[in-house]
Amino acid sequence: MKERGLVHEATQWCYKGIWGILSSYFKLPKEPPNLPSLEGEHVEYLHPSEAFLRYRKFEFWVILFIVDICLTIGWIAIFIASPWIGLLITPLALAIIILPDIFAYIGIHLNYDTTWYVLTDRSMRLRRGVWNLHETTITFENIQNINIQQGPLQRFFGFSNLVVQTAGGGGGGPHGGASLMHMGVLEGLANAQEIRERILARCGKQAGAGLGEESPHGLPAQSNSNIALVNSRNIKLLQEIQELTAKLAK
């Protein structure tokens, strides 16, 4: 426990220095991303919960324990087989065992600090990444489904992931299937259900009030008048096809 505390203090000290260097030279943003909004529009800034950071650190310590044990056993085996060679490679062995752990620990904090979710009344923007920042903007009118994902470990640590699916931009798959679904994930939310309800409410506003009842997923369904209009167009098109087929048969 004492060694783990020393490693934690050392990595925290290294992290502050590396964060300063990266933010200065690589322009890493310390603030959440901007999302264009109308005057008076509500803008909400969300960040993964501390429970999510604890979960990532738990994964780190488990993997660290397994990898370091294997590396240490290998170094001990070399030392027993040839003490002189084992002694010579001791600095290299320590560097291989310790340095990746420090950088991995720092990477966890960097990824956590640069992850943001911004919500307005019309859209959301997701940002994550360290070396390559990825920003994804999703408009609420394109959202098809919203799911909450929570595994046993996530339930133990007290957070969930919110998975937002939107309609793809293409006209269908190569075999004429439905268009692909694009997905955005809001990781590490302590109040995923509450955020889901707020997004669904904004999806309903974007669809327009009074256009119909809500679907089972909470997203607005088409109104009866819209369905009737589509059906009438389909019937008219079928009639035109029948008339054209009859003329060609003659």
CSV table of C-alpha atoms in Angstrom, one decimal:
chain,number,residue,atom,x,y,z
A,1,MET,CA,0.0,0.0,0.0
A,2,LYS,CA,2.9,2.3,0.8
A,3,GLU,CA,4.5,1.6,-2.6
A,4,ARG,CA,1.2,2.2,-4.3
A,5,GLY,CA,0.9,5.6,-2.5
A,6,LEU,CA,4.4,6.6,-3.6
A,7,VAL,CA,3.6,5.6,-7.2
A,8,HIS,CA,0.4,7.6,-7.0
A,9,GLU,CA,2.3,10.7,-5.7
A,10,ALA,CA,5.0,10.4,-8.4
A,11,THR,CA,2.5,10.0,-11.2
A,12,GLN,CA,0.4,12.9,-10.0
A,13,TRP,CA,3.6,15.1,-10.0
A,14,CYS,CA,4.5,13.9,-13.5
A,15,TYR,CA,1.0,14.4,-14.7
A,16,LYS,CA,0.9,18.0,-13.7
A,17,GLY,CA,4.1,18.7,-15.5
A,18,ILE,CA,3.2,16.7,-18.6
A,19,TRP,CA,-0.3,18.3,-18.7
A,20,GLY,CA,1.3,21.7,-18.7
A,21,ILE,CA,3.7,20.8,-21.5
A,22,LEU,CA,1.0,19.2,-23.6
A,23,SER,CA,-1.5,22.0,-23.2
A,24,SER,CA,1.1,24.5,-24.1
A,25,TYR,CA,2.8,22.9,-27.1
A,26,PHE,CA,0.0,20.7,-28.5
A,27,LYS,CA,-2.8,23.1,-27.7
A,28,LEU,CA,-4.8,20.6,-25.6
A,29,PRO,CA,-8.0,22.4,-24.5
A,30,LYS,CA,-8.6,22.7,-20.8
A,31,GLU,CA,-12.1,23.9,-21.3
A,32,PRO,CA,-15.2,22.1,-22.8
A,33,PRO,CA,-15.8,22.5,-26.6
A,34,ASN,CA,-18.0,25.3,-27.9
A,35,LEU,CA,-21.3,24.5,-29.5
A,36,PRO,CA,-23.1,27.2,-31.5
A,37,SER,CA,-26.4,28.2,-29.8
A,38,LEU,CA,-29.1,30.8,-30.1
A,39,GLU,CA,-29.4,33.7,-27.8
A,40,GLY,CA,-31.1,32.6,-24.6
A,41,GLU,CA,-30.7,28.9,-25.5
A,42,HIS,CA,-29.8,26.6,-22.6
A,43,VAL,CA,-26.3,25.1,-22.8
A,44,GLU,CA,-25.3,22.2,-20.5
A,45,TYR,CA,-21.7,21.0,-20.0
A,46,LEU,CA,-21.3,17.4,-18.8
A,47,HIS,CA,-18.1,15.6,-17.7
A,48,PRO,CA,-17.6,11.9,-16.8
A,49,SER,CA,-18.1,11.3,-13.1
A,50,GLU,CA,-15.3,10.6,-10.7
A,51,ALA,CA,-16.6,7.1,-10.4
A,52,PHE,CA,-15.7,6.5,-14.1
A,53,LEU,CA,-12.1,7.7,-13.3
A,54,ARG,CA,-11.9,5.3,-10.4
A,55,TYR,CA,-13.1,2.5,-12.6
A,56,ARG,CA,-10.4,3.3,-15.2
A,57,LYS,CA,-7.8,3.3,-12.4
A,58,PHE,CA,-9.1,-0.1,-11.2
A,59,GLU,CA,-8.6,-1.5,-14.7
A,60,PHE,CA,-5.2,0.0,-14.8
A,61,TRP,CA,-4.1,-1.5,-11.5
A,62,VAL,CA,-5.4,-5.0,-12.5
A,63,ILE,CA,-3.6,-4.9,-15.8
A,64,LEU,CA,-0.5,-3.4,-14.2
A,65,PHE,CA,-0.4,-6.2,-11.6
A,66,ILE,CA,-0.6,-9.0,-14.2
A,67,VAL,CA,1.9,-7.4,-16.6
A,68,ASP,CA,4.4,-6.4,-13.9
A,69,ILE,CA,4.3,-9.9,-12.3
A,70,CYS,CA,5.1,-11.5,-15.7
A,71,LEU,CA,7.9,-9.1,-16.4
A,72,THR,CA,9.3,-9.5,-12.9
A,73,ILE,CA,9.2,-13.3,-13.2
A,74,GLY,CA,11.1,-13.1,-16.5
A,75,TRP,CA,13.7,-10.8,-15.0
A,76,ILE,CA,14.2,-13.1,-11.9
A,77,ALA,CA,14.5,-16.1,-14.3
A,78,ILE,CA,17.3,-14.4,-16.2
A,79,PHE,CA,19.0,-13.4,-12.9
A,80,ILE,CA,18.9,-17.0,-11.6
A,81,ALA,CA,20.2,-18.4,-14.9
A,82,SER,CA,23.0,-15.8,-15.2
A,83,PRO,CA,23.4,-13.4,-12.3
A,84,TRP,CA,25.8,-11.2,-14.1
A,85,ILE,CA,23.4,-10.7,-17.1
A,86,GLY,CA,20.5,-10.2,-14.6
A,87,LEU,CA,22.5,-7.6,-12.8
A,88,LEU,CA,23.5,-5.8,-16.0
A,89,ILE,CA,19.9,-5.6,-17.2
A,90,THR,CA,18.5,-4.5,-13.9
A,91,PRO,CA,18.2,-0.8,-14.8
A,92,LEU,CA,16.6,-1.7,-18.2
A,93,ALA,CA,14.2,-4.2,-16.4
A,94,LEU,CA,13.1,-1.5,-13.9
A,95,ALA,CA,12.6,1.0,-16.7
A,96,ILE,CA,10.5,-1.4,-18.7
A,97,ILE,CA,8.4,-2.3,-15.6
A,98,ILE,CA,7.9,1.2,-14.1
A,99,LEU,CA,8.0,3.8,-16.9
A,100,PRO,CA,5.0,2.3,-19.0
A,101,ASP,CA,3.0,2.2,-15.8
A,102,ILE,CA,3.6,5.9,-15.2
A,103,PHE,CA,2.7,6.9,-18.7
A,104,ALA,CA,-0.4,4.7,-18.8
A,105,TYR,CA,-1.6,6.3,-15.5
A,106,ILE,CA,-1.0,9.8,-16.9
A,107,GLY,CA,-2.8,8.8,-20.1
A,108,ILE,CA,-5.9,7.8,-18.0
A,109,HIS,CA,-6.0,11.3,-16.4
A,110,LEU,CA,-5.4,13.1,-19.7
A,111,ASN,CA,-8.2,11.2,-21.4
A,112,TYR,CA,-10.6,11.9,-18.5
A,113,ASP,CA,-9.8,15.6,-18.4
A,114,THR,CA,-10.2,16.1,-22.1
A,115,THR,CA,-13.6,14.3,-22.3
A,116,TRP,CA,-16.6,16.6,-22.4
A,117,TYR,CA,-20.3,16.4,-23.5
A,118,VAL,CA,-22.1,19.6,-24.4
A,119,LEU,CA,-25.9,19.8,-24.8
A,120,THR,CA,-28.0,22.6,-26.2
A,121,ASP,CA,-31.7,22.7,-27.0
A,122,ARG,CA,-31.0,21.5,-30.6
A,123,SER,CA,-27.9,19.3,-30.6
A,124,MET,CA,-25.0,17.8,-28.6
A,125,ARG,CA,-21.2,17.7,-29.1
A,126,LEU,CA,-19.0,14.9,-27.8
A,127,ARG,CA,-15.2,15.3,-27.4
A,128,ARG,CA,-12.6,12.8,-26.3
A,129,GLY,CA,-9.0,11.9,-27.1
A,130,VAL,CA,-5.5,13.1,-26.2
A,131,TRP,CA,-3.2,12.9,-29.1
A,132,ASN,CA,-6.0,13.0,-31.6
A,133,LEU,CA,-9.0,14.9,-30.4
A,134,HIS,CA,-12.3,13.6,-31.7
A,135,GLU,CA,-15.4,15.8,-31.7
A,136,THR,CA,-18.8,14.6,-32.8
A,137,THR,CA,-21.9,16.7,-33.2
A,138,ILE,CA,-25.3,15.1,-33.1
A,139,THR,CA,-28.5,17.0,-33.8
A,140,PHE,CA,-31.5,15.8,-31.8
A,141,GLU,CA,-33.8,15.6,-34.8
A,142,ASN,CA,-31.6,12.8,-36.2
A,143,ILE,CA,-31.6,10.6,-33.1
A,144,GLN,CA,-33.3,7.2,-33.6
A,145,ASN,CA,-32.6,5.5,-30.3
A,146,ILE,CA,-31.0,6.1,-26.9
A,147,ASN,CA,-29.9,3.2,-24.7
A,148,ILE,CA,-28.3,3.0,-21.3
A,149,GLN,CA,-25.5,0.4,-20.9
A,150,GLN,CA,-24.2,-0.8,-17.5
A,151,GLY,CA,-22.2,-3.9,-16.8
A,152,PRO,CA,-21.6,-5.5,-13.4
A,153,LEU,CA,-18.4,-3.5,-12.7
A,154,GLN,CA,-20.0,-0.3,-13.9
A,155,ARG,CA,-22.9,-0.9,-11.6
A,156,PHE,CA,-20.5,-1.5,-8.7
A,157,PHE,CA,-18.7,1.8,-9.3
A,158,GLY,CA,-21.9,3.7,-9.9
A,159,PHE,CA,-22.0,5.0,-13.4
A,160,SER,CA,-23.5,4.1,-16.8
A,161,ASN,CA,-22.8,4.8,-20.5
A,162,LEU,CA,-25.4,6.5,-22.7
A,163,VAL,CA,-25.5,5.2,-26.3
A,164,VAL,CA,-27.1,7.6,-28.8
A,165,GLN,CA,-27.9,6.2,-32.3
A,166,THR,CA,-28.6,8.4,-35.2
A,167,ALA,CA,-29.7,7.7,-38.8
A,168,GLY,CA,-26.9,7.2,-41.3
A,169,GLY,CA,-26.4,9.7,-44.1
A,170,GLY,CA,-26.4,7.1,-46.9
A,171,GLY,CA,-29.3,5.8,-48.9
A,172,GLY,CA,-28.9,2.2,-47.7
A,173,GLY,CA,-26.5,-0.6,-47.6
A,174,PRO,CA,-24.9,-2.3,-50.6
A,175,HIS,CA,-27.7,-4.9,-50.7
A,176,GLY,CA,-30.5,-2.4,-50.5
A,177,GLY,CA,-30.9,-2.7,-46.7
A,178,ALA,CA,-31.6,0.1,-44.2
A,179,SER,CA,-29.2,2.9,-43.9
A,180,LEU,CA,-26.3,2.5,-41.4
A,181,MET,CA,-26.7,3.8,-37.9
A,182,HIS,CA,-24.1,6.2,-36.4
A,183,MET,CA,-23.4,6.0,-32.7
A,184,GLY,CA,-22.2,8.4,-30.1
A,185,VAL,CA,-21.4,7.3,-26.5
A,186,LEU,CA,-21.5,9.4,-23.4
A,187,GLU,CA,-19.2,7.4,-21.1
A,188,GLY,CA,-19.1,7.5,-17.3
A,189,LEU,CA,-22.4,9.3,-16.5
A,190,ALA,CA,-23.6,9.1,-12.8
A,191,ASN,CA,-27.1,10.2,-13.9
A,192,ALA,CA,-27.5,8.6,-17.3
A,193,GLN,CA,-31.3,8.1,-16.9
A,194,GLU,CA,-31.8,11.7,-16.1
A,195,ILE,CA,-29.7,12.8,-19.1
A,196,ARG,CA,-31.6,10.4,-21.3
A,197,GLU,CA,-34.9,11.9,-20.3
A,198,ARG,CA,-33.7,15.4,-21.0
A,199,ILE,CA,-32.4,14.4,-24.5
A,200,LEU,CA,-35.7,12.7,-25.3
A,201,ALA,CA,-37.6,15.8,-24.2
A,202,ARG,CA,-35.5,18.0,-26.6
A,203,CYS,CA,-35.9,15.4,-29.4
A,204,GLY,CA,-39.7,15.9,-28.9
A,205,LYS,CA,-39.4,19.7,-29.2
A,206,GLN,CA,-37.3,19.4,-32.3
A,207,ALA,CA,-39.9,17.2,-33.9
A,208,GLY,CA,-42.5,19.9,-33.2
A,209,ALA,CA,-45.4,20.0,-30.8
A,210,GLY,CA,-48.6,18.3,-31.7
A,211,LEU,CA,-47.2,16.1,-34.6
A,212,GLY,CA,-48.2,12.9,-32.9
A,213,GLU,CA,-47.8,10.7,-29.9
A,214,GLU,CA,-44.5,9.4,-28.7
A,215,SER,CA,-43.1,6.1,-29.9
A,216,PRO,CA,-42.2,3.3,-27.5
A,217,HIS,CA,-38.6,4.6,-27.4
A,218,GLY,CA,-39.7,8.0,-26.3
A,219,LEU,CA,-39.0,9.6,-29.7
A,220,PRO,CA,-41.9,11.4,-31.6
A,221,ALA,CA,-43.8,9.3,-34.1
A,222,GLN,CA,-45.3,10.4,-37.4
A,223,SER,CA,-48.7,12.0,-37.3
A,224,ASN,CA,-51.7,10.4,-38.9
A,225,SER,CA,-51.9,13.2,-41.4
A,226,ASN,CA,-48.3,12.6,-42.5
A,227,ILE,CA,-48.9,8.9,-42.9
A,228,ALA,CA,-52.0,9.5,-44.9
A,229,LEU,CA,-50.1,11.8,-47.2
A,230,VAL,CA,-47.4,9.3,-47.8
A,231,ASN,CA,-50.0,6.5,-48.5
A,232,SER,CA,-51.8,8.7,-51.0
A,233,ARG,CA,-48.6,9.4,-52.9
A,234,ASN,CA,-47.7,5.7,-52.9
A,235,ILE,CA,-51.2,4.8,-54.3
A,236,LYS,CA,-50.9,7.5,-57.1
A,237,LEU,CA,-47.4,6.1,-58.0
A,238,LEU,CA,-48.7,2.6,-58.2
A,239,GLN,CA,-51.6,3.7,-60.5
A,240,GLU,CA,-49.1,5.4,-62.8
A,241,ILE,CA,-47.0,2.3,-62.9
A,242,GLN,CA,-50.0,0.1,-63.8
A,243,GLU,CA,-51.1,2.5,-66.6
A,244,LEU,CA,-47.5,2.5,-68.0
A,245,THR,CA,-47.4,-1.3,-67.9
A,246,ALA,CA,-50.7,-1.6,-69.7
A,247,LYS,CA,-49.5,0.6,-72.5
A,248,LEU,CA,-46.3,-1.4,-72.9
A,249,ALA,CA,-48.3,-4.6,-73.0
A,250,LYS,CA,-50.3,-3.3,-76.0
